[in-house]
Short mmCIF file of C-alpha atoms in Angstrom, two decimals:
data_model
loop_
_atom_site.label_atom_id
_atom_site.label_comp_id
_atom_site.label_asym_id
_atom_site.label_seq_id
_atom_site.Cartn_x
_atom_site.Cartn_y
_atom_site.Cartn_z
CA MET Q 1 -15.91 -34.51 -1.60
CA ASP Q 2 -18.08 -35.30 -4.55
CA ASP Q 3 -18.91 -32.76 -7.29
CA ARG Q 4 -21.68 -31.29 -5.13
CA GLY Q 5 -19.38 -30.80 -2.14
CA GLY Q 6 -21.56 -33.14 -0.15
CA SER Q 7 -19.39 -36.05 0.90
CA PHE Q 8 -15.82 -36.95 1.69
CA VAL Q 9 -13.92 -39.33 -0.55
CA ALA Q 10 -11.83 -42.05 1.04
CA VAL Q 11 -10.13 -45.12 -0.32
CA ARG Q 12 -11.05 -48.33 1.39
CA ARG Q 13 -8.11 -50.66 1.66
CA ILE Q 14 -8.93 -54.36 1.66
CA SER Q 15 -5.60 -55.93 0.74
CA GLN Q 16 -1.99 -54.80 0.38
CA GLY Q 17 -1.44 -52.50 -2.58
CA LEU Q 18 -3.78 -50.13 -4.40
CA GLU Q 19 -7.39 -51.23 -4.43
CA ARG Q 20 -8.26 -50.17 -7.97
CA GLY Q 21 -11.70 -48.83 -8.59
CA ASN Q 22 -12.82 -48.98 -4.96
CA VAL Q 23 -13.52 -45.38 -4.01
CA TYR Q 24 -16.21 -44.81 -1.44
CA HIS Q 25 -18.14 -41.84 -0.14
CA SER Q 26 -18.73 -41.37 3.55
CA SER Q 27 -21.49 -39.25 4.98
CA SER Q 28 -21.25 -35.47 4.90
CA SER Q 29 -21.13 -35.40 8.70
CA SER Q 30 -17.95 -37.49 8.57
CA ALA Q 31 -16.45 -35.01 6.14
CA GLU Q 32 -17.19 -32.12 8.44
CA ALA Q 33 -15.42 -33.90 11.27
CA VAL Q 34 -12.18 -34.19 9.34
CA ALA Q 35 -11.34 -30.51 9.12
CA GLY Q 36 -14.33 -28.29 9.69
CA SER Q 37 -16.63 -27.08 6.95
CA ALA Q 38 -13.91 -27.08 4.29
CA ALA Q 39 -12.35 -30.50 4.72
CA TRP Q 40 -9.97 -31.57 1.98
CA LEU Q 41 -10.49 -29.69 -1.26
CA GLY Q 42 -14.03 -28.38 -1.46
CA ARG Q 43 -15.07 -24.74 -1.18
CA GLY Q 44 -11.76 -23.11 -2.05
CA LEU Q 45 -9.30 -25.51 -0.41
CA SER Q 46 -9.14 -24.33 3.16
CA CYS Q 47 -6.02 -26.05 4.39
CA VAL Q 48 -6.37 -28.80 6.95
CA CYS Q 49 -3.13 -27.77 8.64
CA VAL Q 50 -2.41 -25.96 11.89
CA GLN Q 51 -3.28 -22.28 12.06
CA GLY Q 52 -0.35 -20.35 13.45
CA SER Q 53 3.13 -21.77 13.68
CA HIS Q 54 6.29 -22.04 15.66
CA GLY Q 55 8.29 -18.82 15.36
CA ASP Q 56 5.47 -16.50 14.22
CA ALA Q 57 6.26 -13.76 16.74
CA ARG Q 58 8.52 -11.74 14.44
CA PRO Q 59 6.49 -9.95 11.76
CA SER Q 60 8.92 -9.85 8.83
CA PHE Q 61 12.49 -10.35 7.67
CA ASP Q 62 14.65 -8.58 5.15
CA LEU Q 63 15.66 -10.59 2.10
CA THR Q 64 18.87 -10.58 0.14
CA PRO Q 65 18.46 -9.80 -3.59
CA SER Q 66 19.06 -13.49 -4.33
CA GLN Q 67 16.43 -14.65 -1.85
CA GLU Q 68 13.94 -12.10 -3.15
CA GLU Q 69 14.48 -13.31 -6.72
CA CYS Q 70 14.04 -16.95 -5.68
CA LEU Q 71 10.85 -16.14 -3.79
CA GLN Q 72 9.42 -14.26 -6.77
CA ARG Q 73 10.15 -17.20 -9.09
CA LEU Q 74 8.42 -19.58 -6.71
CA GLN Q 75 5.46 -17.22 -6.35
CA SER Q 76 5.21 -17.07 -10.15
CA ARG Q 77 4.82 -20.84 -10.15
CA MET Q 78 2.19 -20.59 -7.42
CA ASP Q 79 0.20 -18.07 -9.46
CA VAL Q 80 -0.34 -20.50 -12.37
CA ALA Q 81 -3.76 -22.10 -12.22
CA TYR Q 82 -4.28 -25.53 -13.72
CA ASP Q 83 -6.10 -25.06 -17.02
CA SER Q 84 -7.32 -28.17 -18.81
CA SER Q 85 -7.60 -26.20 -22.07
CA ILE Q 86 -3.81 -25.69 -22.17
CA PRO Q 87 -2.11 -28.58 -24.03
CA GLN Q 88 1.01 -28.41 -21.83
CA HIS Q 89 -1.12 -28.84 -18.72
CA GLN Q 90 -2.93 -31.81 -20.23
CA GLU Q 91 0.39 -33.39 -21.18
CA ALA Q 92 1.75 -32.89 -17.66
CA LEU Q 93 -1.30 -34.66 -16.24
CA LYS Q 94 -0.86 -37.51 -18.73
CA ASP Q 95 2.81 -37.74 -17.75
CA LEU Q 96 1.76 -38.16 -14.13
CA TRP Q 97 -0.47 -41.06 -15.11
CA LYS Q 98 2.36 -42.73 -17.04
CA LEU Q 99 4.67 -42.40 -14.06
CA ALA Q 100 2.03 -43.71 -11.66
CA PHE Q 101 0.72 -46.56 -13.80
CA PRO Q 102 3.21 -47.32 -16.58
CA GLU Q 103 1.51 -50.67 -17.20
CA GLU Q 104 -1.97 -49.21 -17.73
CA GLU Q 105 -3.08 -47.05 -20.66
CA LEU Q 106 -5.09 -43.94 -19.82
CA HIS Q 107 -8.29 -43.79 -21.86
CA GLY Q 108 -8.93 -40.07 -21.58
CA ILE Q 109 -8.04 -36.85 -19.79
CA VAL Q 110 -11.48 -37.23 -18.18
CA SER Q 111 -11.87 -40.82 -17.03
CA GLU Q 112 -13.03 -42.93 -14.13
CA GLN Q 113 -9.46 -44.27 -14.07
CA TRP Q 114 -8.27 -41.17 -12.23
CA LYS Q 115 -10.02 -42.39 -9.07
CA GLU Q 116 -7.39 -45.14 -8.94
CA MET Q 117 -4.82 -42.44 -8.12
CA GLY Q 118 -6.98 -40.89 -5.43
CA TRP Q 119 -8.66 -38.04 -7.28
CA GLN Q 120 -12.18 -37.21 -6.14
CA GLY Q 121 -13.80 -37.73 -9.50
CA LYS Q 122 -13.12 -38.54 -13.12
CA ASP Q 123 -11.79 -35.05 -13.90
CA PRO Q 124 -8.68 -34.11 -11.85
CA SER Q 125 -8.92 -30.49 -13.00
CA THR Q 126 -11.67 -29.93 -10.44
CA ASP Q 127 -9.26 -30.90 -7.64
CA PHE Q 128 -6.54 -28.52 -8.84
CA ARG Q 129 -8.66 -25.43 -8.24
CA GLY Q 130 -7.14 -24.89 -4.82
CA GLY Q 131 -3.58 -26.11 -5.37
CA GLY Q 132 -2.91 -24.78 -8.85
CA PHE Q 133 -0.46 -26.13 -11.41
CA ILE Q 134 2.36 -26.20 -8.86
CA SER Q 135 0.62 -29.05 -7.04
CA LEU Q 136 0.82 -31.11 -10.25
CA GLU Q 137 4.47 -30.11 -10.64
CA ASN Q 138 5.09 -31.30 -7.08
CA LEU Q 139 3.57 -34.70 -7.81
CA LEU Q 140 5.59 -35.02 -11.02
CA TYR Q 141 8.81 -34.11 -9.22
CA PHE Q 142 8.08 -36.71 -6.55
CA ALA Q 143 7.35 -39.42 -9.11
CA ARG Q 144 10.49 -38.69 -11.12
CA SER Q 145 12.96 -38.06 -8.31
CA PHE Q 146 11.87 -40.71 -5.81
CA PRO Q 147 9.90 -43.30 -7.79
CA LYS Q 148 10.07 -46.01 -5.13
CA SER Q 149 8.73 -43.76 -2.37
CA PHE Q 150 6.11 -42.40 -4.77
CA GLN Q 151 4.89 -45.88 -5.65
CA ASP Q 152 4.97 -47.03 -2.02
CA LEU Q 153 2.63 -44.20 -1.04
CA LEU Q 154 0.42 -44.44 -4.12
CA ARG Q 155 -0.14 -48.17 -3.71
CA LYS Q 156 -0.04 -48.12 0.11
CA GLN Q 157 2.66 -50.80 0.10
CA VAL Q 158 4.35 -50.02 3.41
CA GLY Q 159 3.07 -50.61 6.92
CA ASP Q 160 -0.10 -51.80 8.58
CA ARG Q 161 -2.64 -49.69 6.71
CA SER Q 162 -6.01 -48.39 7.76
CA VAL Q 163 -9.20 -49.91 6.38
CA TRP Q 164 -10.09 -46.40 5.19
CA GLU Q 165 -7.02 -44.84 3.58
CA TYR Q 166 -6.37 -41.24 2.53
CA PRO Q 167 -6.77 -40.58 -1.23
CA PHE Q 168 -3.21 -40.22 -2.55
CA ALA Q 169 -3.60 -37.43 -5.12
CA VAL Q 170 -5.97 -35.32 -3.02
CA ALA Q 171 -3.61 -35.63 -0.06
CA GLY Q 172 -0.81 -34.42 -2.33
CA ILE Q 173 -2.66 -31.22 -3.16
CA ASN Q 174 -3.34 -30.65 0.53
CA ILE Q 175 0.39 -31.00 1.22
CA THR Q 176 1.26 -28.37 -1.39
CA PHE Q 177 -1.21 -25.97 0.18
CA MET Q 178 -0.01 -26.75 3.70
CA LEU Q 179 3.60 -25.97 2.77
CA ILE Q 180 2.67 -22.67 1.12
CA GLN Q 181 0.81 -21.67 4.27
CA MET Q 182 3.46 -22.96 6.67
CA LEU Q 183 6.26 -21.06 4.90
CA GLY Q 184 4.19 -17.90 4.33
CA LEU Q 185 5.08 -17.96 0.64
CA GLU Q 186 2.25 -15.70 -0.46
CA ALA Q 187 3.73 -12.76 1.45
CA VAL Q 188 6.25 -10.26 0.05
CA LYS Q 189 8.73 -11.35 2.71
CA PRO Q 190 8.71 -14.19 5.27
CA ARG Q 191 6.80 -13.68 8.48
CA SER Q 192 8.40 -16.47 10.51
CA ILE Q 193 11.85 -17.86 11.20
CA VAL Q 194 10.77 -21.07 9.48
CA GLY Q 195 9.92 -19.13 6.31
CA GLU Q 196 13.15 -17.16 6.43
CA THR Q 197 15.20 -20.32 6.89
CA PHE Q 198 13.46 -21.99 3.96
CA LEU Q 199 14.29 -19.05 1.68
CA ARG Q 200 17.95 -19.55 2.52
CA PHE Q 201 17.57 -23.16 1.41
CA LEU Q 202 15.76 -22.01 -1.74
CA SER Q 203 18.54 -19.58 -2.66
CA VAL Q 204 21.01 -22.48 -2.94
CA ASN Q 205 18.61 -25.02 -4.48
CA GLU Q 206 15.86 -23.90 -6.83
CA TYR Q 207 14.04 -27.20 -6.27
CA ALA Q 208 13.96 -26.80 -2.49
CA PHE Q 209 10.16 -26.47 -2.42
CA ASP Q 210 9.63 -29.58 -4.55
CA LEU Q 211 12.12 -31.49 -2.42
CA LEU Q 212 10.45 -30.36 0.79
CA TYR Q 213 7.15 -31.53 -0.71
CA CYS Q 214 8.54 -35.04 -1.17
CA ILE Q 215 9.79 -35.10 2.42
CA ALA Q 216 6.45 -33.79 3.70
CA PHE Q 217 4.47 -36.43 1.80
CA LYS Q 218 6.65 -39.26 3.06
CA LEU Q 219 6.67 -37.86 6.59
CA MET Q 220 2.89 -37.48 6.53
CA ASP Q 221 2.53 -41.14 5.59
CA GLN Q 222 4.93 -42.15 8.36
CA GLN Q 223 2.90 -40.12 10.86
CA TRP Q 224 -0.28 -41.70 9.49
CA LEU Q 225 1.12 -45.17 10.14
CA SER Q 226 2.59 -44.40 13.57
CA MET Q 227 -0.72 -42.90 14.71
CA HIS Q 228 -2.70 -45.85 13.25
CA ALA Q 229 -4.82 -43.19 11.62
CA SER Q 230 -7.90 -43.50 9.46
CA TYR Q 231 -9.38 -40.75 7.29
CA MET Q 232 -11.18 -39.19 10.25
CA GLU Q 233 -7.73 -38.36 11.71
CA PHE Q 234 -6.27 -36.81 8.56
CA ASN Q 235 -6.46 -33.30 10.01
CA THR Q 236 -4.56 -34.42 13.11
CA VAL Q 237 -1.93 -36.16 10.99
CA MET Q 238 -1.39 -33.02 8.92
CA LYS Q 239 -0.96 -30.89 12.04
CA SER Q 240 1.60 -33.34 13.39
CA THR Q 241 3.42 -33.38 10.03
CA ARG Q 242 3.61 -29.61 9.95
CA ARG Q 243 5.01 -29.41 13.46
CA GLN Q 244 7.68 -31.99 12.64
CA LEU Q 245 8.69 -30.15 9.46
CA GLU Q 246 8.99 -26.87 11.35
CA ARG Q 247 11.17 -28.50 13.98
CA GLU Q 248 13.46 -30.08 11.39
CA ILE Q 249 13.85 -26.90 9.35
CA MET Q 250 14.98 -25.14 12.53
CA VAL Q 251 17.54 -27.76 13.56
CA LYS Q 252 20.92 -26.13 14.15
CA ASP Q 253 23.56 -26.51 11.42
CA ILE Q 254 21.10 -27.55 8.71
CA THR Q 255 22.07 -25.69 5.54
CA GLY Q 256 19.75 -27.31 3.01
CA ILE Q 257 16.71 -29.50 2.56
CA GLU Q 258 18.90 -32.58 2.09
CA ASP Q 259 20.21 -32.11 5.66
CA MET Q 260 16.77 -32.50 7.22
CA PRO Q 261 16.50 -35.74 9.25
CA SER Q 262 13.37 -36.88 7.39
CA TYR Q 263 15.14 -36.65 4.03
CA SER Q 264 16.45 -40.14 4.81
CA LEU Q 265 12.88 -41.47 4.53
CA LEU Q 266 12.97 -40.96 0.75
CA SER Q 267 14.18 -43.71 -1.55
CA GLN Q 268 14.67 -43.76 -5.28
#
């Protein structure tokens, strides 16, 4: 959406690779069709993912002291809002630019250049209002840990792409929010088997959430391609991605994020 919340932002793809500087606005009616009245990031970031999930019948689960500590640390990260007045936050955003476009100098923390990465405007801080600082940390982790996959998605280098592509950075924030909702991470204790299983993964790998984020982003793009989706289908793609993640987390004998089948989609 633009700064007034009136239109949806999509990236029009004309040739292979990132089409720099070509960010277009569709009509507001198209935006509403994507995910209801709060499509993408506007108006408080209502997630475009499925409401209700596989395994939600059991209300809560007891945590071990280790799992409780891990959950509290992750929740502390979730509680940090992005604040453009904090130098460390500005530096993290600049680091993301350097990882995304090492060949291109950034001319300012507020710049039209940010649209090249798929932000909605020239100031990414307005897009972080829903996802918080953890969504920037997720993007940084992805760029550093799996640079090839990160670049493939950023520049839309793989597959037969849609004419109207999803904005990379905005999609990334939606994925962070979707995972928080899917895993029930804002609760004191998990409310689903999926959430409980994830906390077991988290207790053995403190970066389990960031790693799951990378898998989710890559899996979302794979779903996007297999469904021949355009931006009007983003909501449907996110629902499909969430269902696939839930299924994989619940696969028997999986003991960590690295055991998930879709982990193999990532490349460094």
